[in-house]
Short mmCIF file of C-alpha atoms in Angstrom, two decimals:
data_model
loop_
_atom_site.label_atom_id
_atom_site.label_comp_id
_atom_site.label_asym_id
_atom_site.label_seq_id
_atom_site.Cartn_x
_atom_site.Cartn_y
_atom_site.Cartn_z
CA UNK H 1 61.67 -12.33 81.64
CA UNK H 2 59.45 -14.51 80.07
CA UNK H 3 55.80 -12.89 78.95
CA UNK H 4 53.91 -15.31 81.57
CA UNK H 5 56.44 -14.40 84.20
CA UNK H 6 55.80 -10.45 83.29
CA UNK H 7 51.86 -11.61 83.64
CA UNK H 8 52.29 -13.31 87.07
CA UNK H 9 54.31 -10.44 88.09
CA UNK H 10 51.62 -7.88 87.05
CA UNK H 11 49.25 -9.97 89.44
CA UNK H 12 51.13 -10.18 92.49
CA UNK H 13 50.02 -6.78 93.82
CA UNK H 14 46.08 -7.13 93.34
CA UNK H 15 47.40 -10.85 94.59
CA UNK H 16 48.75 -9.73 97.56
CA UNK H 17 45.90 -6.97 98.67
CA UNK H 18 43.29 -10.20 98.16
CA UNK H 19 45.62 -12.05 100.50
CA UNK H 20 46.15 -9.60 103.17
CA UNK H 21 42.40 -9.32 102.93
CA UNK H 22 41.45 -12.60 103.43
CA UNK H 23 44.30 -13.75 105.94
CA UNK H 24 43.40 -10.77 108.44
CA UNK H 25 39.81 -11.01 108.23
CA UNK H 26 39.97 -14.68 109.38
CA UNK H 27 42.04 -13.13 112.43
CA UNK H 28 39.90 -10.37 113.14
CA UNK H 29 37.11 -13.14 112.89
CA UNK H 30 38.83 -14.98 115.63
CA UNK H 31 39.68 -11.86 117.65
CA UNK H 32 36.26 -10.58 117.31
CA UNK H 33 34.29 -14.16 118.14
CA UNK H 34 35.78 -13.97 121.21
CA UNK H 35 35.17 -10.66 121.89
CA UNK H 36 31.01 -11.59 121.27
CA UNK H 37 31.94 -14.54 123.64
CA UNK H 38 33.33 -12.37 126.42
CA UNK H 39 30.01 -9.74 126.14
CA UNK H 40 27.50 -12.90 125.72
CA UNK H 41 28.82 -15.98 127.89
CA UNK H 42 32.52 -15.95 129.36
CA UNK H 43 31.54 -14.54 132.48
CA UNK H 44 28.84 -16.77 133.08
CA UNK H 45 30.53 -20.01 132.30
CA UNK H 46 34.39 -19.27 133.33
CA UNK H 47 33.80 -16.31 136.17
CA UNK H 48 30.37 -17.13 137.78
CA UNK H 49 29.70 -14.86 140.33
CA UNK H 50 26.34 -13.70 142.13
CA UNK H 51 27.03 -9.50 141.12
CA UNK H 52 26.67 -9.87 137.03
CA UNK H 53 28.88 -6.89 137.19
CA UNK H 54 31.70 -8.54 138.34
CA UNK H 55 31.46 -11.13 135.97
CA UNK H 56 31.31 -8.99 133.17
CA UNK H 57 34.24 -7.33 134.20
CA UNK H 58 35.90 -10.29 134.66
CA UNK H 59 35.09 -11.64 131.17
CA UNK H 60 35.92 -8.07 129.53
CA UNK H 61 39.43 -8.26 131.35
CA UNK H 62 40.75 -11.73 129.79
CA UNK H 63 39.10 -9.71 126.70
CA UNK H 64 41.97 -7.45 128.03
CA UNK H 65 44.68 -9.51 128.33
CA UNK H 66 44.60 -10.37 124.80
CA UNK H 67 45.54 -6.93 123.93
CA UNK H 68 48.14 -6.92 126.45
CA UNK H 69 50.05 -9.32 124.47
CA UNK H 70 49.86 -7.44 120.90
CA UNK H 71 52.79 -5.30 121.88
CA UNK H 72 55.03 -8.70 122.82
CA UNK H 73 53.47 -10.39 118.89
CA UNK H 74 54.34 -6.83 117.51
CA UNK H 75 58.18 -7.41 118.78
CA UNK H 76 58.41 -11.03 117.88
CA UNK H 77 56.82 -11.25 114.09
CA UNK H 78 58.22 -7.51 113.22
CA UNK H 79 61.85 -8.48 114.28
CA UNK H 80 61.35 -12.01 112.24
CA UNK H 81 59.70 -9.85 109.55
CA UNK H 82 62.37 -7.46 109.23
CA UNK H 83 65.11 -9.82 109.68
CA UNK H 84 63.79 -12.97 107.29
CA UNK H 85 60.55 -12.10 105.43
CA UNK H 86 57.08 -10.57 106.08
CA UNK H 87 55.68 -13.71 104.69
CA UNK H 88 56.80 -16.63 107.05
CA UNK H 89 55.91 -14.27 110.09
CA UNK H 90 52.63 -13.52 108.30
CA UNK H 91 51.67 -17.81 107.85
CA UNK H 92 52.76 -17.97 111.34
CA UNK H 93 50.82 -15.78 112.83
CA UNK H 94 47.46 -17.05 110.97
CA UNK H 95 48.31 -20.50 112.13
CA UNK H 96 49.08 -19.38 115.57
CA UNK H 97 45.71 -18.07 115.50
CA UNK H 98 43.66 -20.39 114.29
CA UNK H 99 44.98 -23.29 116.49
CA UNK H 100 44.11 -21.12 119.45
CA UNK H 101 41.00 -20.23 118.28
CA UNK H 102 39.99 -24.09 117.95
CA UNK H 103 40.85 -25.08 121.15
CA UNK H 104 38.56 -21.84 123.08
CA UNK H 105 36.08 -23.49 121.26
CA UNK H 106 36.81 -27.16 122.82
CA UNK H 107 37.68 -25.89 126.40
CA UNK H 108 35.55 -27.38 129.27
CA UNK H 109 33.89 -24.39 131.48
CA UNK H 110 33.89 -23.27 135.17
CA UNK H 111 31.57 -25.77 136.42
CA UNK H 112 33.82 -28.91 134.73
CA UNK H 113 37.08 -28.24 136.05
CA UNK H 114 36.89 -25.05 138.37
CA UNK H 115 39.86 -22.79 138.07
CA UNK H 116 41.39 -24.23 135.41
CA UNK H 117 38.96 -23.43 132.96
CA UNK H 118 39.48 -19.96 133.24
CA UNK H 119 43.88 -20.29 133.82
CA UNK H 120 43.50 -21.97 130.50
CA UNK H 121 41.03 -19.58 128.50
CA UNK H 122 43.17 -16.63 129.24
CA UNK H 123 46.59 -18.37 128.09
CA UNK H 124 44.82 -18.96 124.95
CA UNK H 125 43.77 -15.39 124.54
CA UNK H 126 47.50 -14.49 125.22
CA UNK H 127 48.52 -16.88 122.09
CA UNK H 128 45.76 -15.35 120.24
CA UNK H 129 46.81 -11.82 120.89
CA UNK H 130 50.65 -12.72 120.13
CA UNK H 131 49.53 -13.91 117.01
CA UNK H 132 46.84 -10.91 115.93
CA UNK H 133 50.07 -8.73 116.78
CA UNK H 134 51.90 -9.78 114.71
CA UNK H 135 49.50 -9.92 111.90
CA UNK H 136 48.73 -6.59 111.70
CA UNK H 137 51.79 -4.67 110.76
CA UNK H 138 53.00 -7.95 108.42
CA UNK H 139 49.51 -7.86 106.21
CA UNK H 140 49.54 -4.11 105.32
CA UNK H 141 53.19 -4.30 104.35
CA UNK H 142 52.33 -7.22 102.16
CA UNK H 143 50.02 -5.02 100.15
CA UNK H 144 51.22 -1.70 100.55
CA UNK H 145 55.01 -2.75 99.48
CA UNK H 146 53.20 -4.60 96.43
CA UNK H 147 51.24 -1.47 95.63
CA UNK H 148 51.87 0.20 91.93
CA UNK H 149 53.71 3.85 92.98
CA UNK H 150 51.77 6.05 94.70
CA UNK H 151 48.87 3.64 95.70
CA UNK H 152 50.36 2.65 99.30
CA UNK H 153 47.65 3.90 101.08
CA UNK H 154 44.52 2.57 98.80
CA UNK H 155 46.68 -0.47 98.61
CA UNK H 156 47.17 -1.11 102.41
CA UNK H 157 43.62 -0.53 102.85
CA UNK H 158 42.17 -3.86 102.30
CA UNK H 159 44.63 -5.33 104.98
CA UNK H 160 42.37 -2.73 107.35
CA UNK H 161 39.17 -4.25 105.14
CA UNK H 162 39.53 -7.69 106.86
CA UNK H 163 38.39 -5.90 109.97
CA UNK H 164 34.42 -5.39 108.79
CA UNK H 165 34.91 -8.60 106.79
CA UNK H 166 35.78 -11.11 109.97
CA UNK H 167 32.85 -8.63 112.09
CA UNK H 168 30.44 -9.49 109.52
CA UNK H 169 31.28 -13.11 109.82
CA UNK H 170 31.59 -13.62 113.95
CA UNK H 171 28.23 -11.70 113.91
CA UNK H 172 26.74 -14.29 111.73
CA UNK H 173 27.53 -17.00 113.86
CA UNK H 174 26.81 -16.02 116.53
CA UNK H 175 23.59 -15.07 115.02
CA UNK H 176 23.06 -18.62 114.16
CA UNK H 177 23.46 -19.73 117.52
CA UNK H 178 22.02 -16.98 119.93
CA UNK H 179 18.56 -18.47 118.48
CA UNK H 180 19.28 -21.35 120.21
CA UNK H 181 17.72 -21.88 123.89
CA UNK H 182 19.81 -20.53 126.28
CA UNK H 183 20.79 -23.90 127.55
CA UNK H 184 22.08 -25.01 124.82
CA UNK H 185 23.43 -22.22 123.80
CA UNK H 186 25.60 -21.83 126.59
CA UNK H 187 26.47 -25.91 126.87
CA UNK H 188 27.63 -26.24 123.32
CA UNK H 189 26.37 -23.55 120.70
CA UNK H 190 28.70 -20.96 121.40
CA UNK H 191 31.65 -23.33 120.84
CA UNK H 192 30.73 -23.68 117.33
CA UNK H 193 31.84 -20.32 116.02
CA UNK H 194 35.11 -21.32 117.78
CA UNK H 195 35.57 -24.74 115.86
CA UNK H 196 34.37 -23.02 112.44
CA UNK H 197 37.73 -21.45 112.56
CA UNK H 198 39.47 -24.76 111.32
CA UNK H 199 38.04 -24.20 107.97
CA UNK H 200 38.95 -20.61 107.82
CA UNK H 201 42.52 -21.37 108.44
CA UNK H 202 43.32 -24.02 105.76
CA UNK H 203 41.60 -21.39 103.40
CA UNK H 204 43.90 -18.78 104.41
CA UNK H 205 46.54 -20.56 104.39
CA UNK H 206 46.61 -21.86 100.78
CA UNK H 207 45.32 -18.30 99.86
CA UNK H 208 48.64 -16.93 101.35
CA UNK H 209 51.16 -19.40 99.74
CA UNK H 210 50.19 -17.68 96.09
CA UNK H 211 51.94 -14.39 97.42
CA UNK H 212 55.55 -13.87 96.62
CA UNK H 213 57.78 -11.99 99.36
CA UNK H 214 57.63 -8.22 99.33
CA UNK H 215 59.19 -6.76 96.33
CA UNK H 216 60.94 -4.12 98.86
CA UNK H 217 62.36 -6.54 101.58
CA UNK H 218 63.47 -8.47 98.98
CA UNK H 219 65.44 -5.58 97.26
CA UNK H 220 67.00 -5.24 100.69
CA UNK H 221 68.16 -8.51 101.47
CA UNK H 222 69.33 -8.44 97.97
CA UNK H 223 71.67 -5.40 99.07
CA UNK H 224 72.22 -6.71 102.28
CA UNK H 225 71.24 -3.82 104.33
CA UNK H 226 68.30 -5.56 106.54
CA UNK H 227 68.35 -4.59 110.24
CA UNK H 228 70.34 -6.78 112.84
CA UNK H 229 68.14 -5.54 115.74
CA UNK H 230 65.11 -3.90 114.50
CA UNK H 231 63.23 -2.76 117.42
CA UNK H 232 66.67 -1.01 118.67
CA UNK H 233 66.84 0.81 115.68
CA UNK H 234 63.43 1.50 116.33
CA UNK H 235 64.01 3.46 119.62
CA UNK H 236 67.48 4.41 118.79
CA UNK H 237 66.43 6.77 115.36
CA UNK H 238 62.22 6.88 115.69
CA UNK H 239 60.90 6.53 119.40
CA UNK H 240 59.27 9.94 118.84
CA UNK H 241 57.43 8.76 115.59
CA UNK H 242 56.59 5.70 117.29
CA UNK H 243 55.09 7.53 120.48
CA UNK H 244 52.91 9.87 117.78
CA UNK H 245 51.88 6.93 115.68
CA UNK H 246 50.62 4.63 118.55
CA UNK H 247 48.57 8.30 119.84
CA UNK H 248 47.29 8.39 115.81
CA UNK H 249 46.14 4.80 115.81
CA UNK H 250 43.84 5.38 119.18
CA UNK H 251 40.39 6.02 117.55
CA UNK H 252 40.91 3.53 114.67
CA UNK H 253 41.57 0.76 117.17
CA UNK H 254 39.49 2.18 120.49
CA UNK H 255 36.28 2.84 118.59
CA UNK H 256 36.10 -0.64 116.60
CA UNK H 257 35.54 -2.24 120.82
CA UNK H 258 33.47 0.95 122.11
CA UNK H 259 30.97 0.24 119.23
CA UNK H 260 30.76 -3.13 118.96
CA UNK H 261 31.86 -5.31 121.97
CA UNK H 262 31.21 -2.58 124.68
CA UNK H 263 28.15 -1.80 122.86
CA UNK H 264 26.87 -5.24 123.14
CA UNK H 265 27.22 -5.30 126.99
CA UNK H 266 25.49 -1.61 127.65
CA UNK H 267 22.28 -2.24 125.56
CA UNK H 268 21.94 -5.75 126.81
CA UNK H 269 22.46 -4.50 130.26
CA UNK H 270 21.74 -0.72 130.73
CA UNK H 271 19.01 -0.11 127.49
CA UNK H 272 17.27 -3.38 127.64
CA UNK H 273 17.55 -4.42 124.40
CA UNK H 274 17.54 -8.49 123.47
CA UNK H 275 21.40 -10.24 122.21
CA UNK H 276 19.59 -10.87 118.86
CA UNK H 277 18.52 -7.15 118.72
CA UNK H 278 22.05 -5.72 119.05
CA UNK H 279 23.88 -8.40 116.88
CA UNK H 280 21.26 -7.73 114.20
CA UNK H 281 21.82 -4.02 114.12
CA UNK H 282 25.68 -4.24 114.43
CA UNK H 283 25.56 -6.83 111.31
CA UNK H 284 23.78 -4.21 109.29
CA UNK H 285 26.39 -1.79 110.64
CA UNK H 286 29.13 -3.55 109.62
CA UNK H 287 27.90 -4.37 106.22
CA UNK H 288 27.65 -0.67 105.95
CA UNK H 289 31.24 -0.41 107.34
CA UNK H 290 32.64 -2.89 105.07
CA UNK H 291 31.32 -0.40 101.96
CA UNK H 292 32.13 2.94 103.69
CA UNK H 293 36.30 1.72 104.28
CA UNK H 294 37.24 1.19 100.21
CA UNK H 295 35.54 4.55 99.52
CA UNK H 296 36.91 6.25 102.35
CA UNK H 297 40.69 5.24 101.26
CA UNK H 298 39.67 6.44 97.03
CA UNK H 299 38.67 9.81 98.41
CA UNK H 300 41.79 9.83 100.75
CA UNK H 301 44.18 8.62 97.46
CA UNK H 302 42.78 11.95 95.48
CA UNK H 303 42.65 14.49 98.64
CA UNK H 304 46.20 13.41 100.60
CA UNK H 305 45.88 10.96 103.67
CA UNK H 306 46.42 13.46 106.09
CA UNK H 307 43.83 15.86 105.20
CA UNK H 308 41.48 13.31 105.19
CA UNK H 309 42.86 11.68 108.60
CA UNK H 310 41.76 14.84 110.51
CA UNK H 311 38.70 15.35 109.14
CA UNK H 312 37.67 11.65 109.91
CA UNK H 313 38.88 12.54 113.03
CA UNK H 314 37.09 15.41 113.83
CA UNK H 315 33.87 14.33 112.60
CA UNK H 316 34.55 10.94 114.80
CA UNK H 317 34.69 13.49 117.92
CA UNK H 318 31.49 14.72 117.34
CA UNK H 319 29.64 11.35 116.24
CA UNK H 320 29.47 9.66 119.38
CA UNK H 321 26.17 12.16 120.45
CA UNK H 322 23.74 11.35 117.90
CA UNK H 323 24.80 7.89 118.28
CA UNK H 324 23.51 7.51 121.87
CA UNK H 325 20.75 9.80 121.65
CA UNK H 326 19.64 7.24 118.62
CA UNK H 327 20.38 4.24 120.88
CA UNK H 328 18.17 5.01 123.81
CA UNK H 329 15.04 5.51 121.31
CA UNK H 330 15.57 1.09 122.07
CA UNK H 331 14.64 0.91 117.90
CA UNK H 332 16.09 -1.17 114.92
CA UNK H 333 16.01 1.70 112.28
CA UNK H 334 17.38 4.69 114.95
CA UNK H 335 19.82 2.39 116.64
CA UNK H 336 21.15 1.32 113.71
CA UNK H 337 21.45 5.00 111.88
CA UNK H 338 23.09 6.30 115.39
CA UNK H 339 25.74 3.60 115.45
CA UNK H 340 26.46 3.66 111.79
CA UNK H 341 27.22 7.59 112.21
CA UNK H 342 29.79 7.08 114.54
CA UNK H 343 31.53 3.85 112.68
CA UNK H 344 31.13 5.33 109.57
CA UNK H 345 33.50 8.35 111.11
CA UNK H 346 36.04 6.18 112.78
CA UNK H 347 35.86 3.22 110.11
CA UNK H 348 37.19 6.21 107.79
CA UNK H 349 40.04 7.09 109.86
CA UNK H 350 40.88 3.65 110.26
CA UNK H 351 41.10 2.41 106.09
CA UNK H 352 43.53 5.10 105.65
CA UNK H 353 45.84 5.29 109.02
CA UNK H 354 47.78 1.94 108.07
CA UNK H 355 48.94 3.26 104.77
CA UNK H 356 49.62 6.72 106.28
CA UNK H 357 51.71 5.57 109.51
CA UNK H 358 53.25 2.91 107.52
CA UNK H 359 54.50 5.52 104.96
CA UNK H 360 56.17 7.30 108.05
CA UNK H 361 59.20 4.56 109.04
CA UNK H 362 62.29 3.37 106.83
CA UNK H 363 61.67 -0.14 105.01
CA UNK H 364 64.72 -1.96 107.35
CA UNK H 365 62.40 -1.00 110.35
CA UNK H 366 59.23 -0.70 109.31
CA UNK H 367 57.54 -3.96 110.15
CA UNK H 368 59.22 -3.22 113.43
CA UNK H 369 57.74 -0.15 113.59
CA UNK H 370 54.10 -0.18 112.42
CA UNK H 371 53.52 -3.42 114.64
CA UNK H 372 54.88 -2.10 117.88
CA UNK H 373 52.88 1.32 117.00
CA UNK H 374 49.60 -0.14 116.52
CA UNK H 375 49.77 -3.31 119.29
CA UNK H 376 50.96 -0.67 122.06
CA UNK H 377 47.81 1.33 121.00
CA UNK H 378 45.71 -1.62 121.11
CA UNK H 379 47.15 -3.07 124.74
CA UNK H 380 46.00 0.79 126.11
CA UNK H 381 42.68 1.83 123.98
CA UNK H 382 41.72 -0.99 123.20
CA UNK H 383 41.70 -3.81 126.03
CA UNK H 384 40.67 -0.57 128.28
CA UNK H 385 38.20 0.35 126.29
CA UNK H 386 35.35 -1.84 127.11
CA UNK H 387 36.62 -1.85 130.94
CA UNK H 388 36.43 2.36 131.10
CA UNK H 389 32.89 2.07 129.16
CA UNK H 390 31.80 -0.88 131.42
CA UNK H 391 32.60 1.47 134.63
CA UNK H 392 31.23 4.80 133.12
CA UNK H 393 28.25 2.64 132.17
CA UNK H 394 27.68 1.52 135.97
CA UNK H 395 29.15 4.92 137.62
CA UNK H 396 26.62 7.27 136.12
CA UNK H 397 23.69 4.34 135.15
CA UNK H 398 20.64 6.42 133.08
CA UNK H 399 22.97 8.71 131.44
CA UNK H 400 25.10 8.61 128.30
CA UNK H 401 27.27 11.57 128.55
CA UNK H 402 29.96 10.37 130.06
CA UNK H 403 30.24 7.68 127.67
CA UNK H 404 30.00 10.10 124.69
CA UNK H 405 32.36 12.62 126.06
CA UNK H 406 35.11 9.41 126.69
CA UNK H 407 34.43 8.74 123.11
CA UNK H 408 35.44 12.39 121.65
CA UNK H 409 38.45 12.09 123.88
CA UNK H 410 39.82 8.67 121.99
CA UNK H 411 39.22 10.70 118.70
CA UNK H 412 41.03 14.01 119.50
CA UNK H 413 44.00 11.79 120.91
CA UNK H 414 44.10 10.68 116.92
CA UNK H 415 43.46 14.45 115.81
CA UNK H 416 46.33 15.69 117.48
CA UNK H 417 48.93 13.25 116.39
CA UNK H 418 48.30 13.33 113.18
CA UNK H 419 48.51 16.91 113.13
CA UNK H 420 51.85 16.33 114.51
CA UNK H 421 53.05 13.60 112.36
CA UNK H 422 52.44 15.78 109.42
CA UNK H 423 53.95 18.69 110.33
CA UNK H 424 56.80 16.23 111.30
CA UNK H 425 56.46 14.98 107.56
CA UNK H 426 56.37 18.51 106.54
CA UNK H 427 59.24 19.62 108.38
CA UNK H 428 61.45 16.49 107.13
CA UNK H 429 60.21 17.41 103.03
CA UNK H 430 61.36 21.07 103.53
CA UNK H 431 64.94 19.57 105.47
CA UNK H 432 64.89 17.18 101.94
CA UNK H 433 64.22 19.94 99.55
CA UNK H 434 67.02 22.32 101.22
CA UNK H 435 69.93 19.91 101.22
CA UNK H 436 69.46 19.00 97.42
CA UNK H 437 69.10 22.78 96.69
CA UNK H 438 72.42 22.96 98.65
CA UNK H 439 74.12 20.16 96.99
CA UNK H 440 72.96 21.50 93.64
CA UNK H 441 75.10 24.60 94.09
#
């Protein structure tokens, strides 16, 4: 091997964390502009209706539906993944994405074409959630399996950084726009978040030809031992990991929508606070966010993941208090201290959970695995989320308990299961250490 080769081979691991970084926070950018969308104007312009409630409810459902499809994504792109390559499933999925993302942002509304307005915005949020599902698992395996030994877990993190990152940037443009008058806004400026996306995507893309393959799928195709049939492996040899890891992922995933697009639709509607109020303090939230994650996954490389995973999650059961009492005060400064408290928590949990649960499956199955994990967790916390908040919200209107107390519930699902998964991890160690002791003698 050649001293430039050794060199370019050095990079690929830093290479391959930038990558995962940049190619998921241009999906969660997508995922999350149309999350903003579905708060701020679907249910005007594609489910008008004279009860706003119903609306919003109808917007937050094809919100929904997008989730609903991560677990069908998860199937597709971790079978491909574990059968030909993380990386072709991985350019894929981006450009799957972005395409879909475009055309949301060209689509004619309600009052154009009637019913076929909304038929053909939720058919695009089904591509979009195939594709975001099959991200996911394909981006931290990209940087955890190029990680240096023993850095999985600070490695995989920056696939879970693209999540701030492509907040940050779908609350910027909408910023832009919500100045706007609300005609305008809701004739053509929301569409231009949408159509921004065309950029991001030939930026990813390019970005994500400079990775080589995974140094540890490779190794197994090498040896010829990848999986035939993936997922059944999966359920044949790990369905009980799989049901513990999907309960692990709940507040990680749950809490991103409770804080942010939920959020969005109960201060708006229940607090009285102004769009431009809310999007300012969840931008300063998720700057805040975006520094808290790296730190939160250094501290969780020197202390052990799972220590750290249940005190995130403990302190992520108790946040969710301060945070409303903070958020009725109506104020920039309280609202966004009470917020940041309870992302800060769950932000924490969710830098190091990828590198943790993807540490937990075989390398034949583990694209497989970690994909239909997480995308099962996000079809049930959170495409329900905002629909359970939304309820709460209008069940018991003028108080905030409920909605706190549904909040500490998401996080002690997490606490639990990863309580279980490492005693599980435990259990298999001591199993390890006992049969080499046995075949030592």
């Amino acid at each position: 091997m050649t001293a430039s080769t050794q060199q370019a081979s050095a990079r690929q691991p830093v290479r391959a964390a930038l990558a995962a970084f940049i190619g998921t926070m241009i999906e969660w950018y997508d995922f999350y502009i149309y999350a903003t969308a579905a708060a701020l104007v679907f249910g005007e312009l594609y489910f008008p209706s004279e009860d706003r409630f119903v609306s919003t409810m109808a917007s937050f459902a094809t919100f929904a539906v997008g989730f609903f499809a991560r677990p069908l994504g998860g199937l597709i792109f971790g079978h491909l993944g574990d059968r030909i390559g993380r990386k072709k499933a991985l350019m894929t999925t981006l450009m799957m994405m972005g395409v879909a993302t475009v055309c949301v942002g060209l689509l004619p509304s309600y009052a154009k074409v009637g019913m076929l307005a909304p038929v053909l915005l939720v058919l695009l949020r089904v591509v979009q959630g195939v594709a975001v599902g099959g991200e996911w698992g394909g981006a931290v395996l990209m940087a955890g399996e190029h990680a240096p030994a023993g850095r999985r877990n600070f490695f995989a993190s920056f696939a879970q950084l693209g999540s701030p990152a492509g907040l940050i940037l779908s609350l910027l443009a909408f910023r832009s726009v919500t100045s706007l008058d609300k005609a305008d806004f809701l004739s053509w400026g929301w569409r231009l978040p949408f159509l921004a996306s065309a950029a991001l995507l030939v930026v990813g893309l390019m970005i994500r030809l400079g990775v080589n393959e995974s140094p540890e799928f490779e190794k197994l195709k090498d040896q010829r031992r990848t999986a035939k049939l993936p997922v059944a492996e999966v359920f044949r040899s790990a369905w009980g990991l799989v049901l513990l890891c999907i309960g692990a992922n709940t507040i990680g995933i749950a809490g991103v929508y409770f804080t942010n697009t939920f959020m969005i639709a109960y201060t708006t509607q229940y607090v009285g606070i102004t769009r431009s109020l809310i999007l300012d303090c969840l931008f300063a939230v998720a700057i805040i966010q975006f520094l808290a994650q790296p730190l939160a996954a250094w501290i969780a490389e020197r202390i052990g993941g799972a220590r750290f995973l249940k005190c995130a999650a403990l302190a992520a059961m108790l946040s969710p208090y301060p945070m409303f009492v903070l958020v009725q005060s109506g104020k920039v400064v309280p609202m966004v201290i009470g917020i940041a408290i309870a992302v800060v928590c769950m932000a924490s949990f969710y830098s190091v959970i990828a590198g943790f649960v993807s540490g937990v499956f075989a390398t034949r199955v583990r694209y497989s695995a970690i994909s239909l994990s997480y995308q099962v967790c996000g079809a049930v916390a959170g495409g329900l989320t905002p629909l359970v908040g939304t309820w709460l919200a209008h069940r018991y209107v003028g108080q905030w308990w409920p909605l706190a107390v549904f909040y500490t519930c998401l996080a002690g699902v997490s606490l639990v299961c990863i309580i279980a998964l490492d005693a599980r991890r435990a259990s298999h160690a001591h199993d390890e250490a006992a049969a080499e002791a046995l075949s030592s003698h």
